[in-house]
Amino acid sequence: MAENQAYRLKVGLAEMLKGGVIMDVTNVEQAKIAEDAGAVAVMALERVPSDIRKEGGVSRMASISIIRAIMNTVSIPVMAKVRIGHAVEAQVLQALEVDYIDESEVLTPADEEHHIYKHGYQIPFVCGARNLGEALRRIAEGAAMIRTKGEAGSGNIVEAVRHMRTIMREMKHLTTLPEEELMSEAKRLAAPYDLIREVARTGKLPVPNFSAGGIATPADAALVMQLGAEAVFVGSGIFKSSDPEARAKAVVRATTHFNDPAVLLECSEQVGEAMRGLDIAQIAEKDMLQTRGW
Amino acid sequence: MGSNTLNHNGKPIGILAIQGDYAAHGRILETLKVPFRLVKKAEQLGGLAGLILPGGESTTLIKFFDNEKLWEPLAAFAKDHAVFGTCAGAILMASEVENPAQRCLGLIDMTIRRNAFGRQVYSFIRSARCSNTFNEALGVTAASDGHKFEAVFIRAPLILKAGKAVVPLITLDDSPVLVRQGNYLAATFHPELSADSETALFVHGYFCQMSFGALPSPLKLL
């Protein structure tokens, strides 16, 4: 019962973020811009994904002094990233009392076989997923929010669309199956049977499902919302553009009014030049961030 | 408490759907068989029986109110309609906000402190106590120790002080967590996240009674 309550509180905070935009920030100034633009939360990290991609090297949890300064500056929730499987980075962020931890493929994985056992923490976790099986494995480990991975730092929405469509399609498929076929689906998707049954019954994930990885324009944000995302994460898309303040505001507005083309027109007109994107075909397999984790 | 003078029968309840857990409020109204409509723009306030301001991030909602010029239409709507806010929504309805100070609608004469219990790690679920006023309105016969049910607090605000016209309906450690002033109802917790218990049905049912002058029919069966 106590465990169930703790988990409900974790999912509860994710519920509060729905319909909003969570922005990647690397310093206090960016966090302030994000909050002023109407972000529902900020994600503190060392470098935005497009710089990680460009500069290479090992990418780790952000500097504690920067995360702490951001927590002291903004009144909205502060999230921070840890490397996949790096339980101690997560313990450190829990001791710091951040509001959410992102066990993220954007950072260099610390463990290539195992993710963190997230039920063991009081702080809620969000994890990336490319398909339903991956999402349900992370939920079984304790993730209280899922974000589709997309391809972080690419400025290209194609992978985010692929992953959202995949998860939505796989969930819909489950709802059409008779009870006796669900076990083999659990086997095929490599996901826990009880969660498979729950999705088959409800048609949706048991936790909020957000979208990330490649959102660069207000229209991109609205597109993933129309495909079923309940909120969006924007990484490099804001602070690698020509006018971060205007773009941040426009993406926030477009996420709320994702079904209103007249408002989306205004949002699209308000912004300067978007970040320069990458063709996914030009990214070598070894440089893909989305294939980290399993 | 004032007798109920609102008569908005047959109209839907509006749920502000800029950002936050508006879908959770919608699910409760569905259970109560009360029609509702999501509201994202000022012109969508027309023809509603009442309005719910959901949980979410009050900072974000305030930016929207500023940028989309929603303060005036919401204040005008509140003049002759019932309004119900949970958590961030309650903050928006206060007359004064702390931590930090920020603009609010001033519908309820109370000072409220944001994130009063601390960050997410200090969020909690506890059993809160219903007042006789609340029980009587719902037709619940309370045991001698009062009627209790679960309340979910997430990065919750705290009502620091409230004027004489503010009636405490549910309390936690003698501090009010559900209050009413005239046509306005505010909860510092999230009844909408207690879909499996009677909490949400009772609090939302009470708000429907404020909007329509009668309890929704599924509640009468409880």
Coordinates of C-alpha atoms in Angstrom, one line a residue:
Chain A
M1 CA 0.0 0.0 0.0
A2 CA 2.7 2.5 1.0
E3 CA 4.6 1.5 -2.2
N4 CA 1.5 2.1 -4.2
Q5 CA 1.1 5.5 -2.7
A6 CA 4.7 6.5 -3.4
Y7 CA 4.2 5.5 -7.0
R8 CA 0.9 7.4 -7.3
L9 CA 2.7 10.5 -6.2
K10 CA 5.4 10.1 -8.8
V11 CA 2.8 9.6 -11.6
G12 CA 0.8 12.5 -10.1
L13 CA 3.6 15.0 -10.7
A14 CA 3.8 13.8 -14.4
E15 CA 0.0 14.4 -14.6
M16 CA 0.6 18.0 -13.6
L17 CA 3.0 18.5 -16.5
K18 CA 0.6 17.4 -19.2
G19 CA -0.1 19.8 -22.0
G20 CA 3.2 21.5 -21.2
V21 CA 6.8 21.9 -22.5
I22 CA 9.9 20.7 -20.6
M23 CA 13.0 22.5 -21.8
D24 CA 16.6 21.4 -21.7
V25 CA 18.8 24.1 -20.0
T26 CA 22.5 24.2 -19.2
N27 CA 22.7 27.2 -16.9
V28 CA 20.6 29.6 -14.8
E29 CA 20.1 32.2 -17.6
Q30 CA 18.5 29.6 -19.8
A31 CA 16.4 28.2 -17.0
K32 CA 15.0 31.7 -16.4
I33 CA 14.2 32.2 -20.1
A34 CA 12.4 28.8 -20.1
E35 CA 10.3 29.7 -17.0
D36 CA 9.5 33.1 -18.4
A37 CA 8.3 31.5 -21.6
G38 CA 5.9 29.2 -19.8
A39 CA 7.8 25.9 -19.6
V40 CA 6.2 23.5 -17.0
A41 CA 9.6 22.2 -16.0
V42 CA 13.3 22.5 -16.9
M43 CA 15.8 19.7 -17.5
A44 CA 19.3 20.5 -16.3
L45 CA 22.1 19.0 -18.3
E46 CA 25.8 19.4 -19.0
R47 CA 25.5 20.1 -22.7
V48 CA 22.5 20.1 -25.0
P49 CA 22.3 17.0 -27.2
S50 CA 23.4 18.7 -30.4
D51 CA 26.6 19.8 -28.7
I52 CA 27.1 16.3 -27.2
R53 CA 26.8 15.0 -30.8
K54 CA 29.3 17.5 -32.2
E55 CA 31.9 17.5 -29.4
G56 CA 31.8 13.8 -28.4
G57 CA 33.5 12.6 -25.3
V58 CA 31.7 11.1 -22.2
S59 CA 28.6 12.8 -21.3
R60 CA 27.6 12.7 -17.6
M61 CA 25.2 14.1 -15.0
A62 CA 25.3 17.9 -15.0
S63 CA 27.5 19.8 -12.4
I64 CA 25.8 19.8 -9.0
S65 CA 26.5 23.5 -8.5
I66 CA 24.6 24.4 -11.8
I67 CA 21.6 22.1 -10.9
R68 CA 21.5 23.6 -7.4
A69 CA 21.6 27.2 -8.8
I70 CA 18.8 26.4 -11.3
M71 CA 16.7 24.9 -8.4
N72 CA 17.3 28.1 -6.4
T73 CA 16.3 30.3 -9.4
V74 CA 13.1 28.9 -10.8
S75 CA 9.8 27.9 -9.0
I76 CA 8.8 25.2 -11.6
P77 CA 10.0 21.6 -11.2
V78 CA 13.6 20.9 -12.0
M79 CA 14.6 17.6 -13.6
A80 CA 18.1 16.3 -14.3
K81 CA 19.6 13.5 -16.4
V82 CA 21.6 10.5 -15.2
R83 CA 23.4 8.0 -17.4
I84 CA 21.5 4.7 -18.1
G85 CA 22.3 2.3 -15.2
H86 CA 24.2 4.9 -13.2
A87 CA 22.5 4.3 -9.8
V88 CA 24.9 6.5 -7.9
E89 CA 24.3 9.6 -10.1
A90 CA 20.6 8.9 -9.3
Q91 CA 21.3 8.6 -5.6
V92 CA 23.2 11.9 -5.7
L93 CA 20.3 13.7 -7.5
Q94 CA 17.9 12.2 -5.0
A95 CA 20.0 13.6 -2.1
L96 CA 20.0 17.0 -3.9
E97 CA 16.1 16.7 -4.1
V98 CA 15.6 17.4 -7.8
D99 CA 11.9 16.9 -8.8
Y100 CA 12.4 14.3 -11.5
I101 CA 15.3 12.2 -12.8
D102 CA 15.7 11.3 -16.5
E103 CA 17.6 8.1 -17.0
S104 CA 18.7 9.2 -20.5
E105 CA 20.2 7.8 -23.6
V106 CA 21.5 11.3 -24.4
L107 CA 24.2 10.7 -21.8
T108 CA 26.9 8.0 -22.2
P109 CA 25.5 4.8 -20.7
A110 CA 27.1 3.5 -17.5
D111 CA 25.6 0.0 -17.9
E112 CA 25.0 -1.6 -21.3
E113 CA 22.8 -4.4 -19.9
H114 CA 20.8 -3.0 -16.9
H115 CA 18.7 0.1 -16.2
I116 CA 18.3 1.5 -12.7
Y117 CA 15.8 -0.2 -10.4
K118 CA 13.6 3.0 -10.2
H119 CA 11.1 1.7 -7.6
G120 CA 13.9 2.0 -5.1
Y121 CA 13.8 5.8 -5.2
Q122 CA 11.5 8.4 -3.8
I123 CA 12.2 10.7 -6.7
P124 CA 10.2 9.9 -9.8
F125 CA 12.0 8.8 -13.0
V126 CA 11.3 9.4 -16.7
C127 CA 12.8 7.1 -19.3
G128 CA 12.9 7.0 -23.1
A129 CA 11.3 4.4 -25.3
R130 CA 11.1 3.6 -29.0
N131 CA 8.3 1.0 -28.8
L132 CA 5.8 -0.4 -26.4
G133 CA 8.0 -3.2 -25.2
E134 CA 10.7 -0.8 -24.2
A135 CA 8.2 1.5 -22.5
L136 CA 6.7 -1.3 -20.5
R137 CA 10.1 -2.6 -19.4
R138 CA 10.9 0.8 -18.0
I139 CA 7.6 1.1 -16.3
A140 CA 8.1 -2.3 -14.7
E141 CA 11.4 -1.0 -13.3
G142 CA 9.6 2.0 -11.8
A143 CA 9.5 4.8 -14.4
A144 CA 6.6 7.1 -13.7
M145 CA 6.7 8.8 -17.1
I146 CA 7.7 7.7 -20.5
R147 CA 9.0 9.9 -23.3
T148 CA 9.5 8.6 -26.8
K149 CA 13.1 8.9 -27.6
G150 CA 13.2 10.4 -31.1
E151 CA 16.7 11.2 -32.1
A152 CA 18.0 13.9 -29.6
G153 CA 20.1 16.7 -31.0
S154 CA 19.1 16.0 -34.6
G155 CA 16.6 18.8 -35.0
N156 CA 14.7 16.2 -37.1
I157 CA 11.2 15.2 -36.0
V158 CA 11.1 12.0 -38.1
E159 CA 12.3 9.6 -35.3
A160 CA 10.0 11.2 -32.7
V161 CA 7.1 10.6 -35.1
R162 CA 8.2 7.0 -35.8
H163 CA 8.4 6.2 -32.1
M164 CA 5.1 7.8 -31.1
R165 CA 3.3 6.1 -34.0
T166 CA 4.9 2.8 -33.1
I167 CA 3.8 2.9 -29.5
M168 CA 0.3 4.1 -30.3
R169 CA -0.1 1.4 -33.0
E170 CA 1.2 -1.3 -30.7
M171 CA -1.2 -0.3 -27.9
K172 CA -4.2 -0.2 -30.3
H173 CA -3.3 -3.6 -31.5
L174 CA -3.3 -5.1 -28.0
T175 CA -6.8 -3.9 -27.5
T176 CA -8.0 -5.9 -30.4
L177 CA -6.6 -9.2 -29.2
P178 CA -8.5 -12.0 -27.3
E179 CA -7.3 -12.7 -23.8
E180 CA -5.5 -16.0 -24.8
E181 CA -3.2 -14.2 -27.3
L182 CA -1.8 -11.7 -24.7
M183 CA 0.8 -14.1 -23.3
S184 CA 2.5 -14.6 -26.6
E185 CA 2.4 -10.8 -27.1
A186 CA 4.2 -10.3 -23.8
K187 CA 6.8 -12.8 -25.1
R188 CA 7.1 -11.1 -28.4
L189 CA 7.4 -7.6 -27.0
A190 CA 9.6 -8.8 -24.1
A191 CA 7.3 -7.0 -21.6
P192 CA 5.7 -8.0 -18.4
Y193 CA 2.4 -9.9 -18.8
D194 CA 0.5 -7.9 -16.2
L195 CA 1.3 -4.6 -18.0
I196 CA 0.5 -6.1 -21.4
R197 CA -3.0 -7.0 -20.0
E198 CA -3.5 -3.6 -18.5
V199 CA -2.7 -1.9 -21.8
A200 CA -4.9 -4.4 -23.7
R201 CA -7.8 -3.3 -21.3
T202 CA -7.2 0.5 -21.3
G203 CA -5.5 1.1 -24.7
K204 CA -3.0 3.4 -23.1
L205 CA 0.2 3.4 -21.0
P206 CA -0.3 3.3 -17.2
V207 CA 1.8 6.5 -16.9
P208 CA 1.9 9.7 -19.0
N209 CA 3.5 9.4 -22.4
F210 CA 5.5 12.4 -23.5
S211 CA 7.5 13.1 -26.7
A212 CA 11.1 14.0 -27.1
G213 CA 14.1 14.0 -29.5
G214 CA 14.1 16.3 -32.5
I215 CA 11.4 18.8 -31.8
A216 CA 12.7 22.1 -33.3
T217 CA 9.6 24.2 -34.3
P218 CA 6.1 25.0 -32.9
A219 CA 4.7 22.9 -35.7
D220 CA 6.9 19.9 -34.6
A221 CA 5.5 20.2 -31.1
A222 CA 1.9 20.3 -32.3
L223 CA 2.5 17.3 -34.6
V224 CA 3.6 15.0 -31.8
M225 CA 0.7 16.2 -29.7
Q226 CA -1.7 15.4 -32.5
L227 CA -0.1 11.9 -32.7
G228 CA -1.0 11.3 -29.0
A229 CA 1.9 12.8 -27.0
E230 CA 0.6 14.3 -23.7
A231 CA 3.5 16.8 -23.4
V232 CA 6.8 17.6 -25.1
F233 CA 10.4 17.8 -24.2
V234 CA 12.5 20.3 -26.2
G235 CA 16.3 20.0 -26.1
S236 CA 18.6 21.7 -28.5
G237 CA 15.6 23.1 -30.4
I238 CA 15.2 26.2 -28.3
F239 CA 18.7 27.3 -27.3
K240 CA 20.3 26.4 -30.7
S241 CA 17.9 28.6 -32.6
S242 CA 18.3 32.3 -33.5
D243 CA 15.9 33.7 -31.0
P244 CA 15.4 31.3 -28.0
E245 CA 12.9 33.6 -26.1
A246 CA 10.5 33.9 -29.0
R247 CA 10.9 30.2 -29.9
A248 CA 10.4 29.0 -26.4
K249 CA 7.1 31.0 -26.1
A250 CA 5.9 29.9 -29.5
V251 CA 6.5 26.2 -28.8
V252 CA 4.7 26.5 -25.4
R253 CA 1.7 28.1 -27.1
A254 CA 1.6 25.6 -30.0
T255 CA 1.7 22.7 -27.5
T256 CA -1.5 24.0 -25.8
H257 CA -3.3 24.9 -29.0
F258 CA -2.0 21.8 -31.0
N259 CA -5.3 21.4 -32.7
D260 CA -5.9 25.0 -33.7
P261 CA -4.3 25.8 -37.1
A262 CA -5.0 29.6 -36.8
V263 CA -3.0 29.8 -33.5
L264 CA -0.3 27.5 -35.0
L265 CA 0.0 29.9 -37.9
E266 CA 0.7 32.7 -35.4
C267 CA 3.1 30.6 -33.5
S268 CA 5.0 29.7 -36.6
E269 CA 5.2 33.4 -37.7
Q270 CA 6.5 34.5 -34.3
V271 CA 9.8 32.6 -34.6
G272 CA 13.2 33.3 -36.2
E273 CA 15.4 30.7 -37.7
A274 CA 15.2 27.1 -36.4
M275 CA 18.3 25.1 -35.5
R276 CA 20.0 23.5 -38.4
G277 CA 18.8 19.9 -38.5
L278 CA 20.4 16.6 -39.5
D279 CA 19.3 14.1 -42.0
I280 CA 18.9 10.8 -40.1
A281 CA 20.4 8.9 -43.0
Q282 CA 23.6 11.0 -42.5
I283 CA 24.0 9.9 -38.9
A284 CA 26.2 6.8 -38.6
E285 CA 24.6 3.9 -36.7
K286 CA 27.2 4.2 -34.0
D287 CA 26.3 7.8 -33.5
M288 CA 22.6 7.2 -32.9
L289 CA 21.6 8.0 -29.4
Q290 CA 18.2 6.2 -29.6
T291 CA 19.8 2.7 -29.7
R292 CA 21.3 3.2 -26.2
G293 CA 19.3 1.2 -23.6
W294 CA 17.0 -1.6 -24.6
Chain B
M1 CA -22.4 29.9 2.9
G2 CA -25.2 31.6 1.1
S3 CA -28.1 29.8 -0.6
N4 CA -27.5 28.6 -4.1
T5 CA -28.7 31.2 -6.6
L6 CA -27.1 29.8 -9.6
N7 CA -29.2 28.0 -12.1
H8 CA -27.1 26.6 -15.0
N9 CA -28.9 23.3 -15.4
G10 CA -28.3 21.6 -18.8
K11 CA -25.1 23.4 -19.5
P12 CA -21.7 21.7 -19.4
I13 CA -18.9 22.4 -16.8
G14 CA -15.8 23.9 -18.4
I15 CA -12.3 22.6 -17.6
L16 CA -9.5 25.0 -18.3
A17 CA -7.2 23.0 -20.6
I18 CA -4.2 25.2 -21.1
Q19 CA -1.9 22.8 -19.2
G20 CA -2.1 20.4 -16.3
D21 CA -4.3 17.5 -15.2
Y22 CA -7.4 18.6 -17.0
A23 CA -8.0 15.1 -18.4
A24 CA -8.2 13.7 -14.9
H25 CA -10.9 16.2 -14.0
G26 CA -12.8 15.2 -17.1
R27 CA -12.7 11.5 -16.1
I28 CA -14.3 12.3 -12.7
L29 CA -17.1 14.3 -14.4
E30 CA -17.7 11.4 -16.8
T31 CA -18.1 9.1 -13.8
L32 CA -20.6 11.6 -12.3
K33 CA -22.4 11.7 -15.7
V34 CA -21.9 15.5 -15.9
P35 CA -21.3 16.9 -19.4
F36 CA -18.1 19.0 -19.7
R37 CA -16.1 21.0 -22.2
L38 CA -12.4 21.8 -22.4
V39 CA -11.6 25.5 -22.5
K40 CA -8.5 26.9 -24.1
K41 CA -9.7 30.3 -25.2
A42 CA -11.8 33.1 -23.7
E43 CA -14.6 32.7 -26.3
Q44 CA -15.1 29.1 -25.1
L45 CA -16.3 30.3 -21.7
G46 CA -19.8 31.1 -23.1
G47 CA -22.7 28.8 -22.2
L48 CA -20.9 27.0 -19.3
A49 CA -22.4 26.1 -15.9
G50 CA -19.1 26.5 -14.1
L51 CA -15.4 26.3 -14.5
I52 CA -12.7 24.0 -13.1
L53 CA -9.1 25.3 -12.9
P54 CA -7.0 22.1 -12.8
G55 CA -3.7 21.3 -11.1
G56 CA -0.6 22.1 -13.1
E57 CA 2.1 24.7 -12.9
S58 CA 0.7 28.1 -11.8
T59 CA 3.7 29.9 -13.3
T60 CA 2.8 28.5 -16.7
L61 CA -0.9 29.3 -16.4
I62 CA -0.1 32.9 -15.4
K63 CA 2.1 33.4 -18.5
F64 CA -0.8 32.2 -20.6
F65 CA -3.3 34.5 -18.8
D66 CA -0.9 37.4 -19.5
N67 CA -0.1 36.6 -23.1
E68 CA -3.6 35.5 -24.2
K69 CA -5.4 38.2 -22.1
L70 CA -7.4 35.7 -20.1
W71 CA -7.5 37.6 -16.7
E72 CA -10.4 39.8 -17.6
P73 CA -12.6 37.2 -19.2
L74 CA -12.1 34.8 -16.3
A75 CA -12.9 37.5 -13.8
A76 CA -16.0 38.4 -15.7
F77 CA -17.1 34.8 -15.9
A78 CA -16.6 34.3 -12.2
K79 CA -19.1 37.1 -11.4
D80 CA -22.0 34.8 -12.1
H81 CA -20.6 31.3 -12.2
A82 CA -19.2 28.8 -9.9
V83 CA -15.4 28.2 -10.1
F84 CA -13.4 25.3 -8.6
G85 CA -9.6 25.2 -8.5
T86 CA -7.3 22.4 -7.4
C87 CA -3.7 23.0 -6.4
A88 CA -2.4 25.4 -9.0
G89 CA -6.0 26.4 -9.7
A90 CA -6.5 27.2 -6.0
I91 CA -3.3 29.4 -6.1
L92 CA -4.9 31.3 -9.1
M93 CA -8.1 31.9 -7.0
A94 CA -6.4 33.3 -3.9
S95 CA -6.2 37.0 -3.0
E96 CA -2.5 36.8 -2.2
V97 CA 0.3 34.4 -3.2
E98 CA 3.7 33.8 -1.6
N99 CA 6.9 32.0 -2.7
P100 CA 7.0 33.9 -5.0
A101 CA 4.4 36.6 -4.9
Q102 CA 2.4 36.4 -8.1
R103 CA -0.7 37.7 -9.7
C104 CA -4.0 35.9 -8.9
L105 CA -7.7 36.2 -9.5
G106 CA -8.6 37.2 -5.9
L107 CA -11.8 35.2 -5.9
I108 CA -11.2 33.8 -2.4
D109 CA -10.1 36.0 0.5
M110 CA -7.0 33.9 1.4
T111 CA -3.2 34.0 1.4
I112 CA -1.7 30.9 -0.1
R113 CA 2.0 29.8 -0.1
R114 CA 3.2 27.8 -3.1
N115 CA 5.3 24.6 -2.7
A116 CA 4.7 25.1 1.1
F117 CA 5.8 21.5 1.9
G118 CA 8.9 21.5 -0.3
R119 CA 9.9 19.8 -3.5
Q120 CA 8.4 16.6 -5.1
V121 CA 10.2 14.3 -2.6
Y122 CA 7.9 15.9 0.1
S123 CA 4.7 15.2 -1.8
F124 CA 2.3 13.0 0.3
I125 CA -1.0 11.2 0.5
R126 CA -2.9 11.6 3.8
S127 CA -6.3 11.1 5.2
A128 CA -8.2 14.5 5.6
R129 CA -11.2 15.3 7.7
C130 CA -14.5 16.5 6.4
S131 CA -16.5 19.2 8.2
N132 CA -20.1 18.7 9.2
T133 CA -21.0 21.4 6.7
F134 CA -19.5 19.4 3.9
N135 CA -21.0 16.1 5.0
E136 CA -24.5 17.6 5.4
A137 CA -24.3 19.1 1.9
L138 CA -23.6 15.6 0.5
G139 CA -26.1 13.9 2.8
V140 CA -23.4 11.8 4.4
T141 CA -23.9 10.7 8.0
A142 CA -20.5 11.0 9.6
A143 CA -19.2 8.8 12.4
S144 CA -18.3 10.5 15.7
D145 CA -14.7 11.0 14.6
G146 CA -15.9 12.8 11.4
H147 CA -15.8 11.6 7.9
K148 CA -12.3 11.1 6.4
F149 CA -10.9 10.3 3.0
E150 CA -7.6 10.4 1.2
A151 CA -6.1 13.6 -0.1
V152 CA -3.2 13.7 -2.6
F153 CA -0.8 16.6 -2.1
I154 CA 1.8 17.2 -4.9
R155 CA 4.3 20.0 -4.4
A156 CA 1.2 21.4 -2.6
P157 CA 0.4 24.9 -1.5
L158 CA -0.8 25.8 2.0
I159 CA -3.5 28.3 3.0
L160 CA -1.7 30.5 5.4
K161 CA -4.7 32.7 6.4
A162 CA -8.3 33.1 5.2
G163 CA -11.0 35.8 5.7
K164 CA -14.1 35.3 7.8
A165 CA -16.2 34.6 4.7
V166 CA -14.1 31.6 3.8
V167 CA -15.6 28.3 5.0
P168 CA -13.3 25.4 5.7
L169 CA -14.9 22.2 4.3
I170 CA -12.0 19.7 4.7
T171 CA -9.0 20.0 7.0
L172 CA -5.7 18.3 7.5
D173 CA -4.1 18.8 11.0
D174 CA -6.7 21.6 11.5
S175 CA -5.4 23.5 8.5
P176 CA -8.0 24.0 5.7
V177 CA -7.4 22.1 2.5
L178 CA -10.8 22.5 0.9
V179 CA -12.5 25.9 1.3
R180 CA -15.5 27.7 -0.1
Q181 CA -16.4 31.4 -0.4
G182 CA -19.7 32.0 -2.1
N183 CA -19.6 30.4 -5.5
Y184 CA -15.9 29.6 -5.3
L185 CA -14.3 26.3 -4.2
A186 CA -10.6 25.7 -3.8
A187 CA -8.6 22.5 -2.9
T188 CA -4.9 22.5 -2.1
F189 CA -4.9 18.8 -2.9
H190 CA -6.0 16.8 -5.9
P191 CA -9.3 15.1 -5.6
E192 CA -9.1 14.3 -9.3
L193 CA -6.2 11.9 -8.6
S194 CA -8.3 9.8 -6.3
A195 CA -10.5 8.4 -9.0
D196 CA -10.8 5.0 -7.2
S197 CA -12.0 6.4 -3.9
E198 CA -15.0 8.5 -3.0
T199 CA -12.8 11.6 -2.5
A200 CA -13.1 12.9 -6.1
L201 CA -16.8 12.0 -6.5
F202 CA -17.7 13.9 -3.3
V203 CA -15.6 17.0 -3.9
H204 CA -16.6 17.2 -7.6
G205 CA -20.1 16.3 -6.7
Y206 CA -20.2 19.2 -4.2
F207 CA -18.9 21.5 -6.9
C208 CA -21.7 20.3 -9.3
Q209 CA -24.2 21.1 -6.6
M210 CA -22.8 24.6 -6.5
S211 CA -23.1 24.9 -10.2
F212 CA -26.4 23.2 -10.8
G213 CA -28.2 23.4 -7.4
A214 CA -28.4 19.6 -7.2
L215 CA -26.1 16.7 -6.7
P216 CA -25.2 14.6 -9.8
S217 CA -27.5 11.5 -9.9
P218 CA -24.7 8.9 -9.5
L219 CA -23.8 10.5 -6.1
K220 CA -27.3 10.1 -4.8
L221 CA -27.0 6.3 -5.1
L222 CA -23.9 6.2 -2.8

